[in-house]
Short mmCIF file of C-alpha atoms and ligand atoms in Angstrom, two decimals:
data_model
loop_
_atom_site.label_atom_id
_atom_site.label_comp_id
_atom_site.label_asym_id
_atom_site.label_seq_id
_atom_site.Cartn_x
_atom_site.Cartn_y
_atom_site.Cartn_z
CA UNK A 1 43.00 49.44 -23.91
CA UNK A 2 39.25 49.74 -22.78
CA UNK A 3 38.57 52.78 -21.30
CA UNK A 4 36.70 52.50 -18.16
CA UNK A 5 33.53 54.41 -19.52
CA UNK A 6 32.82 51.83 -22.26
CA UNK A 7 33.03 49.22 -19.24
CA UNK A 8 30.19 51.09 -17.38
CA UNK A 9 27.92 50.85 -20.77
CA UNK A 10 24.27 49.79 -20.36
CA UNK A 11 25.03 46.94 -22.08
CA UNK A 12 27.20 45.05 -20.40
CA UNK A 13 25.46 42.78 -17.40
CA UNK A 14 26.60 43.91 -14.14
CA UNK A 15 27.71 40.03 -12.79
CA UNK A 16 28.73 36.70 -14.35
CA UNK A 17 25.92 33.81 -14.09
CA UNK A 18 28.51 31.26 -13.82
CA UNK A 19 30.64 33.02 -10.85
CA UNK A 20 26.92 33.27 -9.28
CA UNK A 21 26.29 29.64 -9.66
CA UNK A 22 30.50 28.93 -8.58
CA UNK A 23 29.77 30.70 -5.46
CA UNK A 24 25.93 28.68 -4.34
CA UNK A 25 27.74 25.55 -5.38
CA UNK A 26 30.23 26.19 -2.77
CA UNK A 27 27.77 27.22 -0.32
CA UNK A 28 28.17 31.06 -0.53
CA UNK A 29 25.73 33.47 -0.25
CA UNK A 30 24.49 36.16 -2.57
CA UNK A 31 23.99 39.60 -2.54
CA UNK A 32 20.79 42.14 -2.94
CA UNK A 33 21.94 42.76 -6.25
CA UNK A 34 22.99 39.50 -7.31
CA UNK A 35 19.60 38.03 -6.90
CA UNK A 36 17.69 41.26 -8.02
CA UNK A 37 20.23 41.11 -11.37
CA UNK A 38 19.87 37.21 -11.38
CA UNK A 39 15.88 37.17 -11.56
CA UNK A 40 15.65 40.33 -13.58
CA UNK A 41 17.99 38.56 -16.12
CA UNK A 42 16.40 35.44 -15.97
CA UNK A 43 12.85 36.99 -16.83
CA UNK A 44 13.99 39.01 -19.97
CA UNK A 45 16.01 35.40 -21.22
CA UNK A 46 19.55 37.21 -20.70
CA UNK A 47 20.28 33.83 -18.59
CA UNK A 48 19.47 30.56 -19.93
CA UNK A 49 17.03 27.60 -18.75
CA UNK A 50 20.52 24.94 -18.39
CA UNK A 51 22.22 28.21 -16.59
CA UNK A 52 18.79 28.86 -14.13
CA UNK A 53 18.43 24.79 -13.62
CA UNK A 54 22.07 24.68 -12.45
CA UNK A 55 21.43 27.62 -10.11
CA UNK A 56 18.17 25.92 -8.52
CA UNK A 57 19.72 22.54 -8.11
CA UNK A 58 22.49 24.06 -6.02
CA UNK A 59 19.85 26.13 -3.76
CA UNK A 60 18.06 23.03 -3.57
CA UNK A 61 21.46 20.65 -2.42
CA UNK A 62 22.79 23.87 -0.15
CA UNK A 63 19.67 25.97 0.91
CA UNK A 64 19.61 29.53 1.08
CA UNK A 65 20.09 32.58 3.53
CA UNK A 66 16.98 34.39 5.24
CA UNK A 67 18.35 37.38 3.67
CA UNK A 68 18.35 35.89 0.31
CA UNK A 69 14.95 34.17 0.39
CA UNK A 70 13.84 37.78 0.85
CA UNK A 71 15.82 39.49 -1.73
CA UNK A 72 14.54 36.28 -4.06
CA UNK A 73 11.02 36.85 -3.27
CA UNK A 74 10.96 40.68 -3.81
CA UNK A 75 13.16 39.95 -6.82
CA UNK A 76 10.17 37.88 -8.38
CA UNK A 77 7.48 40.48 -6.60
CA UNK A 78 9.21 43.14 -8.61
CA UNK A 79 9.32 40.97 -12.40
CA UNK A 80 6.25 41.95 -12.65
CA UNK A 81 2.76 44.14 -11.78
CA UNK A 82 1.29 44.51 -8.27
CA UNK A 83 -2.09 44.90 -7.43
CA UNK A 84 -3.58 47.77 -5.21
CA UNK A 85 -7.18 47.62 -3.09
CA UNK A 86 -6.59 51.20 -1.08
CA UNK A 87 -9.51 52.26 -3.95
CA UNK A 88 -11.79 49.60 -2.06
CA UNK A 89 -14.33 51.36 0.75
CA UNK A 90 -16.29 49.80 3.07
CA UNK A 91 -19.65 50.85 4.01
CA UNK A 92 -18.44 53.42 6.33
CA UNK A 93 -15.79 55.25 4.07
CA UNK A 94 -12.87 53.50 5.21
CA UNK A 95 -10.07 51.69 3.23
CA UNK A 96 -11.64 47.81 3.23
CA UNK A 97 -9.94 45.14 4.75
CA UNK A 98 -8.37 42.58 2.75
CA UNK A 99 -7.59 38.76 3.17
CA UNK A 100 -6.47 35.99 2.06
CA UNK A 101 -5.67 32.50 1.98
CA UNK A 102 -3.59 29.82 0.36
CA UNK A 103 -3.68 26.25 1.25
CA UNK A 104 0.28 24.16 0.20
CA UNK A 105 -2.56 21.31 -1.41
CA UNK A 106 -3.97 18.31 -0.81
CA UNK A 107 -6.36 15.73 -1.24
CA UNK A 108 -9.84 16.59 -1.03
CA UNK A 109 -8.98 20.28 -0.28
CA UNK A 110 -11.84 22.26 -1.27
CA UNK A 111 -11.48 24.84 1.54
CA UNK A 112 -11.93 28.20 -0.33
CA UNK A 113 -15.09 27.50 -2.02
CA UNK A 114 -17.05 27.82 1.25
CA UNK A 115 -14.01 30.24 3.22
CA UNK A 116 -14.25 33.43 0.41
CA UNK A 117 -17.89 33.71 1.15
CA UNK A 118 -17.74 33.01 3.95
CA UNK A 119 -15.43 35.87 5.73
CA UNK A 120 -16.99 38.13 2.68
CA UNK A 121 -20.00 37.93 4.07
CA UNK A 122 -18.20 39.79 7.24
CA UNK A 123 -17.39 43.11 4.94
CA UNK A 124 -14.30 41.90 4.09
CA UNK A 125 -12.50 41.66 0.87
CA UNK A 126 -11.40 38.43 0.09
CA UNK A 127 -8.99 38.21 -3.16
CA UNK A 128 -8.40 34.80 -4.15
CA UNK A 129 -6.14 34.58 -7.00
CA UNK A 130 -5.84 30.20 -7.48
CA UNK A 131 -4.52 27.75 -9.52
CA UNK A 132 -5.38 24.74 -11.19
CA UNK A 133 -4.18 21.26 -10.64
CA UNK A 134 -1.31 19.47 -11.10
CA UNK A 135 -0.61 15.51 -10.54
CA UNK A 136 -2.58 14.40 -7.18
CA UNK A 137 -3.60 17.73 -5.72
CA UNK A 138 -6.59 18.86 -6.84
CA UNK A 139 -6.95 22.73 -8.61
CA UNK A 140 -9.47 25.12 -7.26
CA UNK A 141 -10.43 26.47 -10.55
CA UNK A 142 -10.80 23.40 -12.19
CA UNK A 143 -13.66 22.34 -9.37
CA UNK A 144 -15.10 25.82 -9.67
CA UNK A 145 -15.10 25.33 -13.56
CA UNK A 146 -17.65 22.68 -12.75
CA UNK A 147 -20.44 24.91 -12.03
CA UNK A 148 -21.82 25.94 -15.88
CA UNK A 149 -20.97 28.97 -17.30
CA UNK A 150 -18.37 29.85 -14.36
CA UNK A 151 -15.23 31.68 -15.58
CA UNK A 152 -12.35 31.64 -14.27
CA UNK A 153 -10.37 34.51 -16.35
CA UNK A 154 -11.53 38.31 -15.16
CA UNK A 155 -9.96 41.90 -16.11
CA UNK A 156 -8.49 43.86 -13.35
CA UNK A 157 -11.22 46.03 -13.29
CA UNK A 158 -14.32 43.16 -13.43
CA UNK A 159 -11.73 42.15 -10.61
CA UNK A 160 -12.04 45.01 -8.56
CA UNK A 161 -15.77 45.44 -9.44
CA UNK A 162 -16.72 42.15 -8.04
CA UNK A 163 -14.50 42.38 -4.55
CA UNK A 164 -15.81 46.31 -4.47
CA UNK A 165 -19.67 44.51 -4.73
CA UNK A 166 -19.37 41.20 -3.50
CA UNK A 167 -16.38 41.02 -1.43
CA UNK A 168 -15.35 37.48 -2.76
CA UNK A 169 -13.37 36.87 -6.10
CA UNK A 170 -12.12 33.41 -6.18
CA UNK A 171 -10.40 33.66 -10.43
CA UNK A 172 -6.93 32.90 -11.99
CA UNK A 173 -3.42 35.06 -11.32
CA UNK A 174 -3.16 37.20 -14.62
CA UNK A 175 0.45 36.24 -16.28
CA UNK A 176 1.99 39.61 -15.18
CA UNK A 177 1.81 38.75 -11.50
CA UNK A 178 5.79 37.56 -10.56
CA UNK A 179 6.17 36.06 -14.24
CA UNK A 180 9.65 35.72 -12.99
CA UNK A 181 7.90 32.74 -10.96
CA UNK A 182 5.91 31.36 -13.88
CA UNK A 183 9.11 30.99 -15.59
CA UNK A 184 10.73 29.66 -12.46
CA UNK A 185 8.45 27.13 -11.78
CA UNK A 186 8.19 25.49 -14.96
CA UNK A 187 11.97 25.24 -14.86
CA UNK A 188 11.86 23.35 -11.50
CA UNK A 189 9.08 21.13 -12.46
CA UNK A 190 11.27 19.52 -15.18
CA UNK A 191 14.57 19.60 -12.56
CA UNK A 192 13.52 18.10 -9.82
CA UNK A 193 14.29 20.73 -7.82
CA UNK A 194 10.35 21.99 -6.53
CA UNK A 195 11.06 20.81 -3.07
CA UNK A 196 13.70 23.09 -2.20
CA UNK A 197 11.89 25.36 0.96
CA UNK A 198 13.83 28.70 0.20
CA UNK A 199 12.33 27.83 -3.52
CA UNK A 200 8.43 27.48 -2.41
CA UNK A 201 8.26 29.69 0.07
CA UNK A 202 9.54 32.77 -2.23
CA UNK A 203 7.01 31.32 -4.97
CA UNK A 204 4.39 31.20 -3.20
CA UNK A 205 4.85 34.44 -1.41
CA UNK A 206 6.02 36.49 -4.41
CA UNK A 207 2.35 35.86 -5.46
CA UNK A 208 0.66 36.73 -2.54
CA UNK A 209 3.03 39.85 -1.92
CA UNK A 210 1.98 40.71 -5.75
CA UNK A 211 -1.06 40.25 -5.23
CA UNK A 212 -1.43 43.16 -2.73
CA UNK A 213 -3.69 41.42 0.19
CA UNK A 214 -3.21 43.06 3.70
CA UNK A 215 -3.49 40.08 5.22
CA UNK A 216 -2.71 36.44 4.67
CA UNK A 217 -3.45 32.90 6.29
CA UNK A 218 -1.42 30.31 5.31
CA UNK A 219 -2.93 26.32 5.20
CA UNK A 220 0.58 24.64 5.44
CA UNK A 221 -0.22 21.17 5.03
CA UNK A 222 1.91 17.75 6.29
CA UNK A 223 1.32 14.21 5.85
CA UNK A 224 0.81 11.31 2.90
CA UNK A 225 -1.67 13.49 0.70
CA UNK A 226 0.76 16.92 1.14
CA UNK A 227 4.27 18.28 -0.98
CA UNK A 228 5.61 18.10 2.34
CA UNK A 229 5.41 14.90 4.23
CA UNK A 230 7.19 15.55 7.56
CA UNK A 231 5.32 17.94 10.12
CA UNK A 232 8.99 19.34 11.04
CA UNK A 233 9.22 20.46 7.54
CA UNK A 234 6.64 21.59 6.68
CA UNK A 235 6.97 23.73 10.39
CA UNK A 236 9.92 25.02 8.75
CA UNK A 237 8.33 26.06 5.21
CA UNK A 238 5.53 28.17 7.70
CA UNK A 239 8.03 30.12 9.31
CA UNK A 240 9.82 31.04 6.47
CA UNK A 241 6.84 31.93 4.80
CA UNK A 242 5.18 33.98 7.58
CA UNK A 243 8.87 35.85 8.06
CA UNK A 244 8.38 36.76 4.14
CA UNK A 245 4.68 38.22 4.45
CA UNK A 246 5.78 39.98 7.72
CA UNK A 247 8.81 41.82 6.17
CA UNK A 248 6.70 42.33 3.19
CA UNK A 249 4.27 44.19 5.56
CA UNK A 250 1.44 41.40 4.88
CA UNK A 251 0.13 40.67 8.42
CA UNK A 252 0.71 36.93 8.25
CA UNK A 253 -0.29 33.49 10.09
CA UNK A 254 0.13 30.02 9.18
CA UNK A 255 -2.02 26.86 10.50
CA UNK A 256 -0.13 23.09 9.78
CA UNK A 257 -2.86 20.98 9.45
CA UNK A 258 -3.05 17.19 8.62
CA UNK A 259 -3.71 15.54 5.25
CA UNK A 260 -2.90 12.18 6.12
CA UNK A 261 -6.38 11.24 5.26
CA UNK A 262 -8.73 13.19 2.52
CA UNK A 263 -10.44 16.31 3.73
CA UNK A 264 -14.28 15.39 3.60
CA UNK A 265 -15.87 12.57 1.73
CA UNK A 266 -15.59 13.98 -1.88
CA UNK A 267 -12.37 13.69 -3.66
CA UNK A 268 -12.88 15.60 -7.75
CA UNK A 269 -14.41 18.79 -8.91
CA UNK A 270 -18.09 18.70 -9.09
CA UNK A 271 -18.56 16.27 -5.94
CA UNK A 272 -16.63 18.94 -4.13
CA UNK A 273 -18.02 21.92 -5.13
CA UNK A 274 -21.16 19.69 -3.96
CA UNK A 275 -19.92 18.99 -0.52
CA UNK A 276 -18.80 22.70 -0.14
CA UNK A 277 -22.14 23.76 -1.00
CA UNK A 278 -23.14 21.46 1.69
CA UNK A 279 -21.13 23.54 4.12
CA UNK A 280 -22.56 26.44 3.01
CA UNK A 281 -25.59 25.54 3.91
CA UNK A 282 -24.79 24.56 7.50
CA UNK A 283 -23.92 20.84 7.58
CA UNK A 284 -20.74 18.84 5.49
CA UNK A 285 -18.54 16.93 7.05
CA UNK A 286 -16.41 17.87 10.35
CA UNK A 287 -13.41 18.04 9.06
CA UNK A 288 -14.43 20.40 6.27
CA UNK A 289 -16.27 22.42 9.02
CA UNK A 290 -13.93 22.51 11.32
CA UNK A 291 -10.93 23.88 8.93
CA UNK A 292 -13.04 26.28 7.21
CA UNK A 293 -14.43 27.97 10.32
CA UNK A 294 -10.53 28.17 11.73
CA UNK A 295 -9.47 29.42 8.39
CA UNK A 296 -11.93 32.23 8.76
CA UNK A 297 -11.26 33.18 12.36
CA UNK A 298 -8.12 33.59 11.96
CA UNK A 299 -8.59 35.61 8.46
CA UNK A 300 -11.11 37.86 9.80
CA UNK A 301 -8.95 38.45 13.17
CA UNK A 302 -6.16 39.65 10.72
CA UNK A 303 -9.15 41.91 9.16
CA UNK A 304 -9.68 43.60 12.95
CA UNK A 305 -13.20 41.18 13.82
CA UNK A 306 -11.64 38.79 16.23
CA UNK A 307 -14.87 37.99 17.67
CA UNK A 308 -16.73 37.30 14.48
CA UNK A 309 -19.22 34.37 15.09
CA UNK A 310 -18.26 32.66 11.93
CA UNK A 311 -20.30 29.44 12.69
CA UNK A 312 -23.62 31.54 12.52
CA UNK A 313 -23.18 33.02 9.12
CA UNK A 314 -23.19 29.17 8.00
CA UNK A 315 -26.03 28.53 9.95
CA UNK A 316 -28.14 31.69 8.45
CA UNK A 317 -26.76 31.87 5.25
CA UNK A 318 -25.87 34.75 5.22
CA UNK A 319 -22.64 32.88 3.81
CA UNK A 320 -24.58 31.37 1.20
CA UNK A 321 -26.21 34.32 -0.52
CA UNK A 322 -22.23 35.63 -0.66
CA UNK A 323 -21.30 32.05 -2.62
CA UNK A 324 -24.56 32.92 -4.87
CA UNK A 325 -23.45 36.12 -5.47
CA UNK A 326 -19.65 35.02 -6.22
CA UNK A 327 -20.61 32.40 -8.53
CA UNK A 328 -23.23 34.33 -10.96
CA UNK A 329 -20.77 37.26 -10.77
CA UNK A 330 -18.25 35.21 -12.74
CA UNK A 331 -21.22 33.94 -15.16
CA UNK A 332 -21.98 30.65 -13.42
CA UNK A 333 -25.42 29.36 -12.44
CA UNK A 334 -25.53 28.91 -8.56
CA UNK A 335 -28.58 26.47 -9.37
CA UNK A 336 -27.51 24.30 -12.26
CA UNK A 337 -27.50 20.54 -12.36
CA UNK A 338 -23.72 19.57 -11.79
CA UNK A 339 -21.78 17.51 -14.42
CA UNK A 340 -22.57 13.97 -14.00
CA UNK A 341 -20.09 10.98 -14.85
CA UNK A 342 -20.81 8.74 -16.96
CA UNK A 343 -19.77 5.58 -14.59
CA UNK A 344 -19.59 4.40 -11.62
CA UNK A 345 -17.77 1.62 -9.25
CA UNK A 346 -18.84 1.31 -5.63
CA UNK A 347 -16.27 -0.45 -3.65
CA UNK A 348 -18.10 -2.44 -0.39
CA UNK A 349 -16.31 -3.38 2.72
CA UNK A 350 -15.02 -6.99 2.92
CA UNK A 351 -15.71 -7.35 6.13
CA UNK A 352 -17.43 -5.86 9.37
CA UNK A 353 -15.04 -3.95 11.76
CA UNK A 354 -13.71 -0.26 12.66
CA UNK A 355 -11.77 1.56 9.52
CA UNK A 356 -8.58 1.82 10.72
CA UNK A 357 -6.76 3.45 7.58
CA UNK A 358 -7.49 5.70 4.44
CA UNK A 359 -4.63 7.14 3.24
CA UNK A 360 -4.56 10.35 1.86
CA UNK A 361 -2.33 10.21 -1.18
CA UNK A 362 -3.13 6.74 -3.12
CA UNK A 363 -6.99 8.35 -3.07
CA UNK A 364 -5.68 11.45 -3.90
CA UNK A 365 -3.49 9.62 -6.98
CA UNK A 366 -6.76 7.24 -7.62
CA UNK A 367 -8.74 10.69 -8.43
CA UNK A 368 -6.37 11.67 -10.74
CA UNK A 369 -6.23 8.96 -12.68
CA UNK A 370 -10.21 8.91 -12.88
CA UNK A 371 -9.68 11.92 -15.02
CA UNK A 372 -10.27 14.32 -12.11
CA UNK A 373 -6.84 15.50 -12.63
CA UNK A 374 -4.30 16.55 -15.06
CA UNK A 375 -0.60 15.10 -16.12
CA UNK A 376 0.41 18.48 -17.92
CA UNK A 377 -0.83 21.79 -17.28
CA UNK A 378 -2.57 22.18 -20.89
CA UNK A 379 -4.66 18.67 -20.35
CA UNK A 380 -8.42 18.60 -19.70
CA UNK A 381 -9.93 17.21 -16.53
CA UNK A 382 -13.37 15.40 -16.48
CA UNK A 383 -15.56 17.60 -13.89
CA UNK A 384 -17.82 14.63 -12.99
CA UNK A 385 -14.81 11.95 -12.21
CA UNK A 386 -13.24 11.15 -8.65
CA UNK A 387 -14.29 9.33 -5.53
CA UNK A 388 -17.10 9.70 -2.64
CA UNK A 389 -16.06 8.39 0.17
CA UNK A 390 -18.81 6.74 2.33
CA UNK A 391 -16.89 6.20 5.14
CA UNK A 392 -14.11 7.86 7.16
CA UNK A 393 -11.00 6.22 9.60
CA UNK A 394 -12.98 5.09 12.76
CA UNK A 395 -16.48 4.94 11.36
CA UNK A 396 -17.87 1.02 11.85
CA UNK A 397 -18.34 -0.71 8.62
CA UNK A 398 -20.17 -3.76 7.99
CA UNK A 399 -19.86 -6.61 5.33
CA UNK A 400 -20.82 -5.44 1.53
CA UNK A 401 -21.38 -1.71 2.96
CA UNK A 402 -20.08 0.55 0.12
CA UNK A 403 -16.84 2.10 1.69
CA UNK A 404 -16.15 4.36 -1.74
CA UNK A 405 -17.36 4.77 -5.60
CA UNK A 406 -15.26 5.87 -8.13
CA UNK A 407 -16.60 7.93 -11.06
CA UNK A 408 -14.97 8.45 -14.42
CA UNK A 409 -16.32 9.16 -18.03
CA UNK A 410 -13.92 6.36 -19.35
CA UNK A 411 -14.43 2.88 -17.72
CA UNK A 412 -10.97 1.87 -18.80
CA UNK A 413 -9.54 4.41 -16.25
CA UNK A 414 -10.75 1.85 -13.50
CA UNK A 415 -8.59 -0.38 -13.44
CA UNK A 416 -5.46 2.28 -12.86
CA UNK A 417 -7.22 3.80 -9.85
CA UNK A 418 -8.21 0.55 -8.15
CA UNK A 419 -4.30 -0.16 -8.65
CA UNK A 420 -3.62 2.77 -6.52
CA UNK A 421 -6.15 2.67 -3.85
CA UNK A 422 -5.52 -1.30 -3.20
CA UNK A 423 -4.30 -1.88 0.55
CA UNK A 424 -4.66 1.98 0.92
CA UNK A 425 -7.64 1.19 3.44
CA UNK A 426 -7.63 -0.89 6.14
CA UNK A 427 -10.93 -2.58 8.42
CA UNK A 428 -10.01 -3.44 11.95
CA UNK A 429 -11.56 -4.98 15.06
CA UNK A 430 -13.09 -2.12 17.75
CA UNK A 431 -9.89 -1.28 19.86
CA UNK A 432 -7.21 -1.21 17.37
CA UNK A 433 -5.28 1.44 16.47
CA UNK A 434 -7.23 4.23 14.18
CA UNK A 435 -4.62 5.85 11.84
CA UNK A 436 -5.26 9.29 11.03
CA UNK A 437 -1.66 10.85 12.38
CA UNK A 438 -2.88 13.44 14.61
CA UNK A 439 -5.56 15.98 14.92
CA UNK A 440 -6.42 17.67 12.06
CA UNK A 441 -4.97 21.43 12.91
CA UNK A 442 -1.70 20.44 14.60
CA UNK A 443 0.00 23.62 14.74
CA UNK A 444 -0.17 27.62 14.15
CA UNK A 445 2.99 29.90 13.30
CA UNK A 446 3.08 33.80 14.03
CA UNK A 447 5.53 36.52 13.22
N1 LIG B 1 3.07 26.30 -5.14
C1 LIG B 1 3.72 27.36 -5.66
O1 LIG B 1 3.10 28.33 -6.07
N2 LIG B 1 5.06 27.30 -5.76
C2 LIG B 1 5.79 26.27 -5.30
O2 LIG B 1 6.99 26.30 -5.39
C3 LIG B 1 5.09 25.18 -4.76
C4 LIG B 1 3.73 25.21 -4.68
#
């Protein structure tokens, strides 16, 4: 017989995998120490990739309980280390304010290059941890890679130095924050099951919990060019989000905004780093303007300044010298010539009317396969490839007008991307119906 002492060993694993995944198949719940063992397990390779991918697939076909989202996300908070700014002072001797943002993706989406700075150059510590792209959504560090000499991989403590001097860090997560989501994620990529909301709202929170900001704005996007298509949805991802970040004790709001169309005129890397330095400098296009200056009002009201006049620090650059500082801080050259592709292919409008349609994803997929993008995480991308838009939905066109140019470094891409953008635009007469789905911010989600 086994005496009971031997069963309470260190070695043996407190729960079965199997009866775990038996009891989410059925549409049970689990406990606090089911997931915490389950995760913890998981990250030191006790439970196997087939065992994990069977577990995901039946969250994803029978969804999860609040309570376990949160014991899920804290699980993955706790895999690994978390950062800690109460060692950052403002001018005045207090503990500086932190906050943060993170956009679900889209097309065109090159809303922190011009945000960081810009609520940084309020006193406020702004610690962007990004990623890079995958498939049709563009990667923040891969556009910021654009700008020479840039680099994208800092220590904790050049980390710290630079939001302790500069306020503004935009660099990649190091691999021990939540690996237990690194792991995660890769498995669900390959399984089909990254659409599952208890799934991306505990990944993308465990990161941001991790990552130890105050306070945190969430850009949940909807619409063709979005993960999530339906504004419902993605309504629901926000609120189970901002629940996380409150519980977590991260003061948290979440905007839905629209990305049935592309955000701006420049879909790539280097064209957007372009246009955002164009914003910067106190013009860009509305849209880009507009989200960036709501982004920041509602970051820097989390920070305690909800009267900042963000709109002026574009105007008086006192945004700008921030983005100057951020950029040679990480090694790149704020004034360098941008990488240039190597061709072009201006598309011109077939006939005069009103642009009724450009949709957000087949430009978004067009990009991609320009080279602006990447198929698997360890490809390049080509900084200088993707499209300028020269007109937006509801602008008049007339006959041979260039409407967009592609750019790529290899001509034989073309071909693919005109593939996707074909009968992704529309021209109209004046009066018809412009479709754009909505205004651009269409929603905002509290605690
Ligand atoms: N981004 C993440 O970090 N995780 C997800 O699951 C989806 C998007």
């Amino acid at each position: 017989m086994i005496e009971p002492a031997r069963i309470q060993s260190a070695d043996i694993e407190p729960f079965d995998v199997v009866d775990l995944i038996h009891t989410k198949r059925d549409g049970g719940s689990l406990s606090t120490a089911q997931v915490n063992w389950m995760i913890d397990a998981y990250t030191r390779g006790y439970i196997a990739d087939e065992q994990m991918a069977a577990m995901t697939m039946a969250i994803f076909l029978k969804g999860m309980e609040r309570s376990e989202i949160r014991d899920l996300t804290l699980a993955m908070v706790d895999s690994g280390e978390r950062l800690d700014f109460s060692r950052l002072r403002a001018a005045d001797g207090s503990v500086k304010p932190t906050t943060d943002k993170h956009s679900t993706g889209g097309v065109g989406d090159k809303i922190t290059l011009p945000l960081a700075p810009l609520v940084a150059s309020f006193g406020v510590a702004v610690p962007q941890l990004s990623g890079r792209g995958l498939g049709h959504t563009g990667g923040t560090l891969d556009k910021l890679e654009s700008i020479p000499g840039w680099r994208a991989h800092l220590s904790n403590e050049e980390f710290y130095s630079q939001l302790d001097s500069v306020g503004a860090v935009v660099c990649a997560a190091g691999a021990k924050l939540a690996p237990a989501d690194g792991k995660l994620y890769a498995l669900r990529d390959i399984t089909g099951t990254v659409e599952a909301i208890p799934l991306i709202a505990s990944s993308i929170m465990s990161k941001k919990i991790a990552e130890g900001t105050a306070a945190l704005v969430l850009d949940v996007k909807f619409g063709s060019g979005a993960f999530m298509q339906d504004p419902a949805r993605s309504r629901e991802l926000a609120e189970a989000m901002v629940r996380l970040g409150t519980d977590a004790g991260v003061s948290t709001v979440a905007l839905l905004t629209n990305m049935n169309v592309p955000l701006g005129l420049a879909i790539g890397n280097a064209n957007e780093v372009r246009e955002s330095v164009e914003v910067l400098a106190g013009g860009g296009p509305a849209d880009v303007v507009e989200l960036t200056l709501a982004l920041a009002t509602e970051m820097l009201a989390l920070a305690g300044q909800p009267d900042a006049d963000v709109a002026a620090a574009l105007k008086d650059g006192r945004a700008m010298d921030t983005w100057r500082a951020m950029i040679s801080a990480q090694g790149g050259d704020p004034d360098a010539a941008m990488p240039a592709p190597k061709e072009s292919h201006v598309v011109t409008a077939e006939r005069s009317g009103i642009l009724v349609r450009q949709d957000a994803l087949p430009f978004g997929v067009a990009a991609w396969r320009l080279g602006a993008g990447r198929a698997r995480q360890q490809d390049p991308v080509q900084h200088g490839s993707g499209i300028d838009l020269h007109a937006k939905p509801g602008d008049t066109v007339t006959a041979g007008q260039p409407l967009f140019t592609l750019h790529t470094d290899e001509p034989a891409r073309f071909e693919r991307a005109l593939e996707a953008v074909a009968g992704a635009f529309a021209i109209g007469d004046p009066g018809d119906e412009v479709s754009t789905g909505g205004p651009l911010i269409a929603g905002r989600v509290t605690a």
